[in-house]
Short mmCIF file of C-alpha atoms in Angstrom, two decimals:
data_model
loop_
_atom_site.label_atom_id
_atom_site.label_comp_id
_atom_site.label_asym_id
_atom_site.label_seq_id
_atom_site.Cartn_x
_atom_site.Cartn_y
_atom_site.Cartn_z
CA MET A 1 -28.90 1.98 2.94
CA PHE A 2 -27.58 5.53 3.15
CA GLY A 3 -27.68 5.36 6.92
CA LYS A 4 -25.60 2.17 6.90
CA LEU A 5 -23.17 3.70 4.41
CA ARG A 6 -22.80 6.80 6.56
CA ARG A 7 -22.07 4.70 9.63
CA LEU A 8 -19.63 2.56 7.65
CA THR A 9 -17.87 5.72 6.40
CA GLN A 10 -17.61 7.02 9.97
CA ASP A 11 -16.25 3.70 11.19
CA VAL A 12 -13.60 3.58 8.47
CA SER A 13 -12.62 7.21 9.10
CA ARG A 14 -12.38 6.63 12.82
CA ILE A 15 -10.30 3.47 12.52
CA ALA A 16 -8.01 4.98 9.89
CA LEU A 17 -7.37 7.97 12.15
CA GLU A 18 -6.63 5.67 15.06
CA GLU A 19 -4.18 3.76 12.92
CA SER A 20 -2.55 6.99 11.72
CA GLU A 21 -1.89 8.02 15.31
CA ARG A 22 0.61 5.16 15.53
CA LEU A 23 2.68 6.52 12.66
CA PRO A 24 5.51 9.10 12.75
CA SER A 25 4.29 12.58 11.91
CA ASN A 26 5.65 12.53 8.35
CA GLU A 27 4.02 9.18 7.55
CA ARG A 28 0.81 10.31 9.17
CA ARG A 29 0.70 13.38 6.91
CA ARG A 30 1.28 11.17 3.86
CA PHE A 31 -1.43 8.79 5.10
CA LEU A 32 -3.93 11.64 5.27
CA ARG A 33 -2.80 13.20 2.01
CA ASN A 34 -3.34 9.94 0.11
CA GLY A 35 -7.02 9.97 0.94
CA LEU A 36 -7.25 7.07 3.34
CA PHE A 37 -10.00 8.86 5.21
CA THR A 38 -12.27 9.32 2.22
CA ALA A 39 -15.07 6.78 2.15
CA GLY A 40 -15.26 7.03 -1.64
CA GLY A 41 -11.46 6.77 -2.08
CA ALA A 42 -9.89 3.88 -3.89
CA MET A 43 -8.13 2.63 -0.76
CA VAL A 44 -11.15 2.40 1.52
CA GLY A 45 -11.88 -1.14 0.47
CA GLY A 46 -8.36 -2.21 1.38
CA ALA A 47 -8.45 -0.31 4.63
CA LEU A 48 -11.82 -1.80 5.50
CA ALA A 49 -10.66 -5.31 4.68
CA GLY A 50 -7.53 -4.92 6.80
CA LEU A 51 -9.25 -3.21 9.72
CA SER A 52 -12.69 -4.82 9.75
CA PRO A 53 -12.03 -6.90 12.90
CA ARG A 54 -11.85 -3.61 14.81
CA LEU A 55 -15.18 -2.18 13.62
CA GLY A 56 -16.80 -3.19 16.85
CA ALA A 57 -14.37 -1.12 18.93
CA THR A 58 -15.61 1.53 21.35
CA GLU A 59 -16.58 4.77 19.62
CA THR A 60 -13.89 7.45 19.81
CA GLN A 61 -14.03 11.26 19.91
CA TYR A 62 -12.30 11.70 16.52
CA PRO A 63 -13.84 13.67 13.64
CA PRO A 64 -16.36 13.42 12.13
CA GLU A 65 -17.79 12.31 15.49
CA ILE A 66 -18.76 15.13 17.86
CA PRO A 67 -16.75 14.79 21.10
CA SER A 68 -18.39 14.80 24.49
CA TRP A 69 -16.84 18.14 25.47
CA THR A 70 -18.58 19.81 22.53
CA ARG A 71 -21.97 18.67 23.80
CA THR A 72 -21.89 20.45 27.15
CA LEU A 73 -21.00 23.72 28.86
CA GLY A 74 -17.60 24.00 30.49
CA PRO A 75 -16.50 25.81 33.66
CA GLY A 76 -16.95 29.58 33.63
CA VAL A 77 -14.48 32.41 33.93
CA VAL A 78 -12.33 32.70 37.08
CA THR A 79 -12.93 29.04 37.88
CA ASP A 80 -9.17 29.25 38.32
CA PRO A 81 -8.46 32.87 39.31
CA TYR A 82 -4.80 32.16 38.58
CA GLY A 83 -4.49 29.98 35.49
CA VAL A 84 -3.15 26.45 35.85
CA PRO A 85 -2.03 23.87 33.26
CA SER A 86 -4.43 21.28 31.89
CA PRO A 87 -4.62 18.09 33.98
CA PHE A 88 -3.41 16.28 30.86
CA GLU A 89 -0.05 18.05 31.37
CA LYS A 90 0.36 16.76 34.93
CA ASP A 91 3.70 15.07 34.13
CA VAL A 92 5.32 18.29 32.92
CA ILE A 93 6.93 19.25 36.22
CA ARG A 94 10.26 20.02 37.84
CA ARG A 95 11.94 17.01 39.38
CA ASN A 96 14.86 16.39 41.70
CA VAL A 97 17.32 13.52 42.19
CA PRO A 98 16.70 12.39 45.80
CA TRP A 99 20.17 10.91 46.32
CA LEU A 100 22.00 13.93 44.92
CA THR A 101 21.93 15.94 48.16
CA ALA A 102 21.42 15.14 51.82
CA GLU A 103 18.24 17.21 52.05
CA LYS A 104 16.01 19.42 49.93
CA THR A 105 16.88 22.70 51.67
CA SER A 106 20.25 22.73 49.91
CA SER A 107 19.45 21.11 46.61
CA ILE A 108 18.33 21.45 43.02
CA SER A 109 15.26 20.82 40.90
CA PHE A 110 15.50 20.34 37.14
CA SER A 111 13.41 21.88 34.36
CA PRO A 112 11.65 19.42 32.01
CA LEU A 113 13.51 20.52 28.88
CA GLN A 114 12.07 17.60 26.93
CA HIS A 115 8.56 19.09 27.15
CA LEU A 116 9.31 22.79 26.67
CA LYS A 117 8.70 24.78 23.50
CA GLY A 118 10.21 28.06 22.39
CA ILE A 119 12.85 29.79 24.50
CA ILE A 120 10.86 31.07 27.50
CA THR A 121 10.66 28.77 30.51
CA PRO A 122 7.29 29.02 32.31
CA ASN A 123 7.73 30.43 35.80
CA GLY A 124 6.42 27.26 37.41
CA LEU A 125 9.00 25.12 35.56
CA PHE A 126 12.09 27.30 36.02
CA PHE A 127 14.81 25.24 37.72
CA GLU A 128 15.51 25.80 41.43
CA ARG A 129 18.77 26.01 43.37
CA HIS A 130 18.64 26.73 47.09
CA HIS A 131 21.43 26.83 49.67
CA ALA A 132 19.22 27.11 52.75
CA GLY A 133 15.70 26.55 51.55
CA ARG A 134 13.25 29.14 50.24
CA PRO A 135 12.58 32.08 52.58
CA GLU A 136 9.16 33.70 52.78
CA VAL A 137 10.00 37.39 52.37
CA ASP A 138 7.41 40.08 53.12
CA PRO A 139 7.90 42.74 50.41
CA GLN A 140 6.52 45.42 52.73
CA GLN A 141 9.35 44.75 55.17
CA HIS A 142 12.07 43.94 52.68
CA ARG A 143 14.80 46.52 52.06
CA LEU A 144 17.77 46.84 49.71
CA MET A 145 20.81 48.54 51.21
CA ILE A 146 23.54 50.01 48.99
CA HIS A 147 26.64 51.13 50.87
CA GLY A 148 30.42 50.91 51.07
CA LEU A 149 32.57 53.08 48.82
CA VAL A 150 29.71 55.34 47.77
CA GLU A 151 28.93 59.01 48.35
CA ARG A 152 25.32 58.54 49.39
CA PRO A 153 24.51 55.21 51.07
CA ILE A 154 20.86 54.35 50.71
CA ILE A 155 18.19 51.91 51.89
CA LEU A 156 15.42 51.30 49.35
CA THR A 157 11.93 49.93 49.80
CA MET A 158 10.26 47.99 47.02
CA GLU A 159 8.21 51.10 46.25
CA ASP A 160 11.39 53.16 46.02
CA LEU A 161 12.97 50.65 43.68
CA GLN A 162 10.06 50.64 41.28
CA ARG A 163 10.25 54.42 40.88
CA PHE A 164 13.45 54.03 38.89
CA PRO A 165 13.25 53.54 35.10
CA SER A 166 12.62 49.88 34.31
CA VAL A 167 14.16 47.66 31.64
CA SER A 168 13.26 44.20 30.35
CA GLN A 169 15.63 41.65 28.85
CA ILE A 170 15.51 37.95 27.98
CA ASN A 171 18.38 35.95 29.47
CA PHE A 172 19.12 32.37 30.47
CA ILE A 173 20.31 31.36 33.94
CA GLU A 174 22.37 28.18 34.26
CA CYS A 175 23.78 26.56 37.36
CA PRO A 176 27.52 25.96 36.79
CA ALA A 177 27.03 22.38 38.04
CA ASN A 178 24.65 21.61 35.16
CA GLY A 179 25.81 18.23 33.84
CA GLY A 180 28.52 18.07 36.49
CA MET A 181 27.78 14.49 37.48
CA GLU A 182 29.09 13.29 34.11
CA TRP A 183 32.79 14.23 34.26
CA ARG A 184 33.92 10.66 34.95
CA GLY A 185 31.31 8.79 32.95
CA ALA A 186 27.66 8.61 31.93
CA GLN A 187 25.50 8.56 35.07
CA LEU A 188 21.88 9.44 34.32
CA ASN A 189 19.73 8.49 31.35
CA SER A 190 17.60 11.62 31.26
CA LEU A 191 17.73 14.96 29.46
CA GLN A 192 15.96 16.60 32.39
CA PHE A 193 18.46 15.40 35.01
CA LEU A 194 21.52 15.88 32.81
CA HIS A 195 20.85 19.39 31.50
CA GLY A 196 17.77 20.72 33.31
CA MET A 197 19.64 23.29 35.42
CA VAL A 198 19.18 25.91 32.72
CA SER A 199 16.12 28.06 32.13
CA CYS A 200 15.32 31.30 30.32
CA ALA A 201 12.96 34.17 31.10
CA GLU A 202 12.14 37.78 30.43
CA TRP A 203 13.39 39.75 33.43
CA THR A 204 12.14 43.20 34.35
CA GLY A 205 13.76 45.52 36.85
CA VAL A 206 16.23 48.37 37.27
CA ARG A 207 19.70 48.55 35.77
CA LEU A 208 22.28 48.12 38.50
CA SER A 209 24.27 50.91 36.86
CA THR A 210 21.32 53.25 37.43
CA LEU A 211 21.30 52.50 41.15
CA LEU A 212 25.07 52.84 41.47
CA GLN A 213 24.99 56.16 39.65
CA ASP A 214 22.31 57.36 42.06
CA VAL A 215 24.43 56.64 45.13
CA GLY A 216 27.62 58.00 43.57
CA MET A 217 30.50 55.50 43.49
CA LYS A 218 33.89 56.53 44.76
CA PRO A 219 36.81 56.12 42.32
CA GLU A 220 38.37 53.29 44.33
CA GLY A 221 35.18 51.21 44.10
CA LYS A 222 36.16 48.30 41.83
CA TRP A 223 34.06 45.43 43.19
CA LEU A 224 30.54 44.79 44.36
CA LEU A 225 29.34 42.34 47.01
CA ALA A 226 25.79 41.02 46.56
CA GLU A 227 24.12 39.39 49.57
CA GLY A 228 20.86 37.46 49.74
CA ALA A 229 18.32 37.28 52.53
CA ASP A 230 18.12 33.48 52.65
CA GLY A 231 19.36 31.44 55.59
CA ALA A 232 22.70 30.90 53.86
CA ALA A 233 23.20 34.67 53.31
CA MET A 234 24.38 33.75 49.82
CA THR A 235 27.06 36.26 48.79
CA ARG A 236 29.15 36.75 45.66
CA SER A 237 31.77 39.27 44.58
CA ILE A 238 31.17 40.87 41.16
CA PRO A 239 33.68 43.09 39.36
CA MET A 240 32.43 46.62 38.75
CA GLU A 241 32.97 46.33 34.99
CA LYS A 242 30.24 43.68 34.84
CA ALA A 243 28.01 45.42 37.39
CA LEU A 244 27.94 48.54 35.21
CA ASP A 245 27.33 46.57 32.01
CA ASP A 246 24.11 44.54 31.72
CA VAL A 247 23.22 43.50 35.30
CA ILE A 248 19.73 44.31 36.56
CA VAL A 249 17.99 44.18 39.92
CA ALA A 250 14.90 42.25 38.82
CA TYR A 251 11.50 42.26 40.47
CA ALA A 252 9.50 40.60 37.66
CA GLN A 253 9.81 37.43 35.61
CA ASN A 254 7.81 36.78 32.45
CA GLY A 255 5.46 39.65 33.18
CA GLU A 256 4.66 38.91 36.81
CA ALA A 257 6.34 39.29 40.20
CA LEU A 258 9.23 36.92 40.79
CA ARG A 259 8.22 33.53 42.12
CA ARG A 260 9.25 32.80 45.71
CA GLU A 261 11.79 30.21 44.62
CA GLN A 262 13.27 32.69 42.13
CA GLY A 263 14.13 35.33 44.72
CA TYR A 264 10.89 37.19 45.45
CA PRO A 265 10.73 40.12 45.80
CA ILE A 266 14.08 41.02 44.11
CA ARG A 267 17.12 39.27 42.71
CA LEU A 268 20.17 40.04 40.62
CA VAL A 269 20.25 38.95 36.99
CA VAL A 270 23.84 38.76 35.74
CA PRO A 271 23.50 37.81 32.05
CA GLY A 272 25.74 35.02 30.82
CA TRP A 273 27.36 34.34 34.20
CA GLU A 274 27.03 31.29 36.42
CA GLY A 275 23.74 31.06 38.27
CA ASN A 276 25.03 31.59 41.81
CA THR A 277 26.02 35.17 40.94
CA HIS A 278 22.33 35.93 40.25
CA VAL A 279 21.80 36.40 43.98
CA LYS A 280 18.18 35.83 45.04
CA TRP A 281 16.23 37.60 47.79
CA LEU A 282 18.72 40.45 47.35
CA ARG A 283 19.12 42.57 50.49
CA ARG A 284 22.55 44.21 50.34
CA LEU A 285 24.99 45.63 47.78
CA GLU A 286 28.36 46.79 49.07
CA VAL A 287 30.93 48.60 46.93
CA GLY A 288 34.56 47.75 47.74
CA ASP A 289 38.07 47.88 46.33
CA LYS A 290 38.72 44.12 46.12
CA PRO A 291 36.79 40.82 46.09
CA TRP A 292 35.55 39.52 49.43
CA MET A 293 36.60 35.87 48.85
CA GLN A 294 33.42 34.46 50.36
CA ARG A 295 32.67 30.76 50.88
CA GLU A 296 30.77 30.46 47.60
CA GLU A 297 33.76 31.72 45.60
CA THR A 298 36.58 29.90 47.38
CA SER A 299 35.70 26.48 48.77
CA LYS A 300 32.70 26.31 46.41
CA TYR A 301 32.23 27.34 42.79
CA THR A 302 35.91 27.05 41.96
CA ASP A 303 37.36 24.64 39.41
CA LEU A 304 39.84 22.07 40.70
CA MET A 305 42.29 21.31 37.90
CA SER A 306 44.21 18.11 37.26
CA ASP A 307 47.42 19.59 38.74
CA GLY A 308 45.72 20.37 42.04
CA THR A 309 45.33 24.11 41.49
CA ALA A 310 41.90 25.72 41.64
CA HIS A 311 40.64 28.35 39.25
CA GLY A 312 38.39 30.96 40.82
CA PHE A 313 36.03 33.57 39.41
CA THR A 314 35.30 31.53 36.27
CA TRP A 315 31.99 33.28 35.91
CA VAL A 316 31.14 32.99 32.20
CA MET A 317 28.95 30.08 31.09
CA GLU A 318 30.61 28.99 27.85
CA ALA A 319 28.66 28.03 24.75
CA LYS A 320 26.63 24.85 25.04
CA SER A 321 23.92 22.97 23.16
CA VAL A 322 21.86 19.84 23.60
CA ILE A 323 19.37 17.92 21.48
CA THR A 324 15.99 17.86 23.22
CA SER A 325 14.18 15.61 20.72
CA PRO A 326 14.86 12.79 20.42
CA CYS A 327 16.21 12.17 23.90
CA PRO A 328 15.78 9.44 26.56
CA GLU A 329 12.36 10.81 27.54
CA MET A 330 11.34 11.31 23.88
CA PRO A 331 12.16 8.10 21.94
CA LEU A 332 11.47 7.55 18.24
CA ARG A 333 8.33 5.72 17.05
CA GLY A 334 9.58 3.87 14.03
CA SER A 335 11.67 4.83 11.02
CA GLY A 336 10.79 7.90 9.00
CA ILE A 337 11.39 11.63 8.80
CA TYR A 338 11.87 13.49 12.08
CA GLN A 339 12.88 16.95 13.19
CA ILE A 340 15.97 16.82 15.39
CA GLU A 341 15.38 19.73 17.76
CA GLY A 342 17.37 21.33 20.54
CA ILE A 343 18.52 24.43 22.38
CA ALA A 344 21.82 26.31 22.36
CA TRP A 345 23.16 29.22 24.40
CA SER A 346 26.31 31.17 25.19
CA GLY A 347 27.30 33.40 28.08
CA ARG A 348 29.43 35.48 25.71
CA GLY A 349 26.68 36.63 23.36
CA LYS A 350 24.61 35.26 20.49
CA VAL A 351 24.57 31.78 19.02
CA LYS A 352 26.08 31.99 15.53
CA ALA A 353 25.50 28.42 14.30
CA VAL A 354 24.67 24.89 15.44
CA ASP A 355 25.88 21.72 13.70
CA VAL A 356 24.25 18.32 14.12
CA SER A 357 25.79 14.87 13.64
CA VAL A 358 23.97 11.54 13.48
CA ASP A 359 27.14 9.41 13.37
CA GLY A 360 28.94 10.43 16.54
CA GLY A 361 30.75 13.45 15.14
CA ARG A 362 32.20 12.00 11.93
CA ASN A 363 30.02 14.16 9.72
CA TRP A 364 28.15 17.38 10.51
CA LYS A 365 25.26 19.30 8.97
CA GLN A 366 24.32 22.85 9.87
CA ALA A 367 20.99 23.11 11.64
CA GLN A 368 18.47 25.89 11.17
CA LEU A 369 18.34 28.47 13.95
CA ARG A 370 14.80 29.41 14.97
CA GLU A 371 14.04 33.05 15.66
CA PRO A 372 14.47 34.90 17.90
CA VAL A 373 18.26 34.66 18.27
CA MET A 374 19.30 36.95 21.13
CA SER A 375 22.39 37.55 23.20
CA LYS A 376 22.82 35.41 26.32
CA SER A 377 19.48 33.73 25.72
CA LEU A 378 18.35 30.27 24.72
CA THR A 379 18.16 29.69 20.97
CA ARG A 380 16.19 26.92 19.27
CA PHE A 381 17.60 24.86 16.40
CA SER A 382 16.28 22.05 14.20
CA LEU A 383 17.35 19.73 11.39
CA GLU A 384 15.24 17.34 9.33
CA TRP A 385 16.48 13.76 9.58
CA LYS A 386 15.33 10.60 7.83
CA TRP A 387 15.93 7.76 10.25
CA ASP A 388 16.30 4.37 8.58
CA GLY A 389 15.90 2.37 11.78
CA ASN A 390 19.61 1.69 12.23
CA PRO A 391 21.62 2.68 15.33
CA ALA A 392 22.68 6.32 15.42
CA LEU A 393 24.74 8.63 17.62
CA LEU A 394 23.18 12.11 17.77
CA GLN A 395 25.25 15.15 18.72
CA SER A 396 25.03 18.92 18.46
CA ARG A 397 27.74 21.54 18.72
CA VAL A 398 27.27 25.29 18.94
CA ILE A 399 29.49 28.09 17.68
CA ASP A 400 28.89 31.49 19.28
CA GLU A 401 29.49 34.94 17.85
CA THR A 402 33.00 35.07 19.36
CA GLY A 403 34.00 32.00 17.33
CA TYR A 404 34.07 29.70 20.37
CA VAL A 405 33.20 26.10 19.41
CA GLN A 406 31.57 23.76 21.91
CA PRO A 407 34.23 21.15 22.78
CA THR A 408 34.06 17.37 22.81
CA LEU A 409 34.32 15.70 26.19
CA THR A 410 37.86 14.55 25.34
CA GLN A 411 38.91 18.10 24.48
CA LEU A 412 37.40 19.46 27.68
CA LYS A 413 39.09 16.82 29.86
CA GLU A 414 42.45 17.56 28.27
CA VAL A 415 42.20 21.11 29.60
CA ARG A 416 40.19 20.64 32.78
CA GLY A 417 40.84 17.10 33.97
CA THR A 418 38.07 15.29 35.85
CA ASN A 419 38.27 16.80 39.35
CA SER A 420 35.78 19.61 38.82
CA ILE A 421 31.99 19.48 38.83
CA TYR A 422 31.46 22.90 37.27
CA HIS A 423 31.31 24.30 33.75
CA LYS A 424 30.88 21.02 31.89
CA ASN A 425 29.77 22.21 28.46
CA ALA A 426 30.95 19.23 26.40
CA ILE A 427 29.04 17.85 23.42
CA GLN A 428 26.23 15.52 24.53
CA THR A 429 25.79 12.19 22.72
CA TRP A 430 22.45 10.37 22.46
CA GLN A 431 22.56 6.76 21.28
CA VAL A 432 19.50 5.81 19.22
CA LYS A 433 18.81 2.08 19.18
CA PRO A 434 16.90 0.17 16.45
CA ASP A 435 13.80 0.04 18.68
CA GLY A 436 13.79 3.85 18.88
CA SER A 437 14.92 4.08 22.48
CA VAL A 438 17.54 6.71 23.31
CA ASN A 439 20.39 6.42 25.80
CA ASN A 440 22.97 8.76 27.28
CA VAL A 441 26.46 7.65 26.23
CA GLN A 442 29.95 9.11 26.10
CA VAL A 443 32.16 8.69 23.03
#
């Protein structure tokens, strides 16, 4: 009798747990708290009566059963000398939009923001932007030349570079075209493809100001030209005021050497500025008295206004936020209490506050910022929301420490028009439907 009772208790517990997996997290917690797993609880009879047709189902690995992986030895150490994600995370990858560019050598891949936690983007998921493909650079042969209006021109090896004092800082990098396909209307129903050209890492390297001090700048040196070693020889002009501020020549990302697609062996990190200024595979720094007006700062990466004029050198990535859950890839699973979660950032400093609306911007509630909150870095926010199953329009807006408020799309178009593809930092709207699905809309 006791054996049958024990098996019955296990069956009820197993089935109840399976049923709880279908519930939203808040309802699942209430389900557990009310004792529906306890064989001696008052509700077992009801649960058994309602679930008895499923008692013959295949045995699961849920407690109190002992799962198969507990009954055997697993692979030993250094089975994977360099750690890799679990095979159950195989869908958490960068993706590209095949029709967006003619070929992959000059294209973009997008970070899976919907799956990421915290503020640090894993190196293998950091978004990519190439102008001529990814070069394979031998660090033993790579050199960094610093010349121009300096007293002591120099050519540094990687070993030379790493003899200088190092610094580490956490900063986001965002392509200025992030979201740029949406100026004229909603195009893609995906958080990853709409906003996935932003990532955040801890960067380690040498302050650019340290290197410039070492070579001795001449008084007339007001600008810096950074050139990459890729096939496009990507070059950007950077004013000396910024170069001497917080820019670093980075050789490490999240504690390890830069990945090949992130500029191995060295790149610039220009905190808060558009991603193309963070020149990868850095090979040359030239000090001059005026900007060089290169291709990537004249015909490209300028903002065409509604009156036909183009604004150049619009480096700063203005404050922006986006809700990452729910989103098109992360729909809701029935009414109940959810955490609306998202990320916010500003190229001008720290995030001060984030507001969330569930009615398309008519009413706002202040979200909770999750530590750490750092300058020119991603910041997490969340707000508890009880969804009643009715349609909703979810939005977030960030306010940074300068007082800048993330604009609506209408406000942004009034200033910028619709000719540009860069610097679209408008409020994103997610439409939640009664079935829990989430769509990208513009309001």
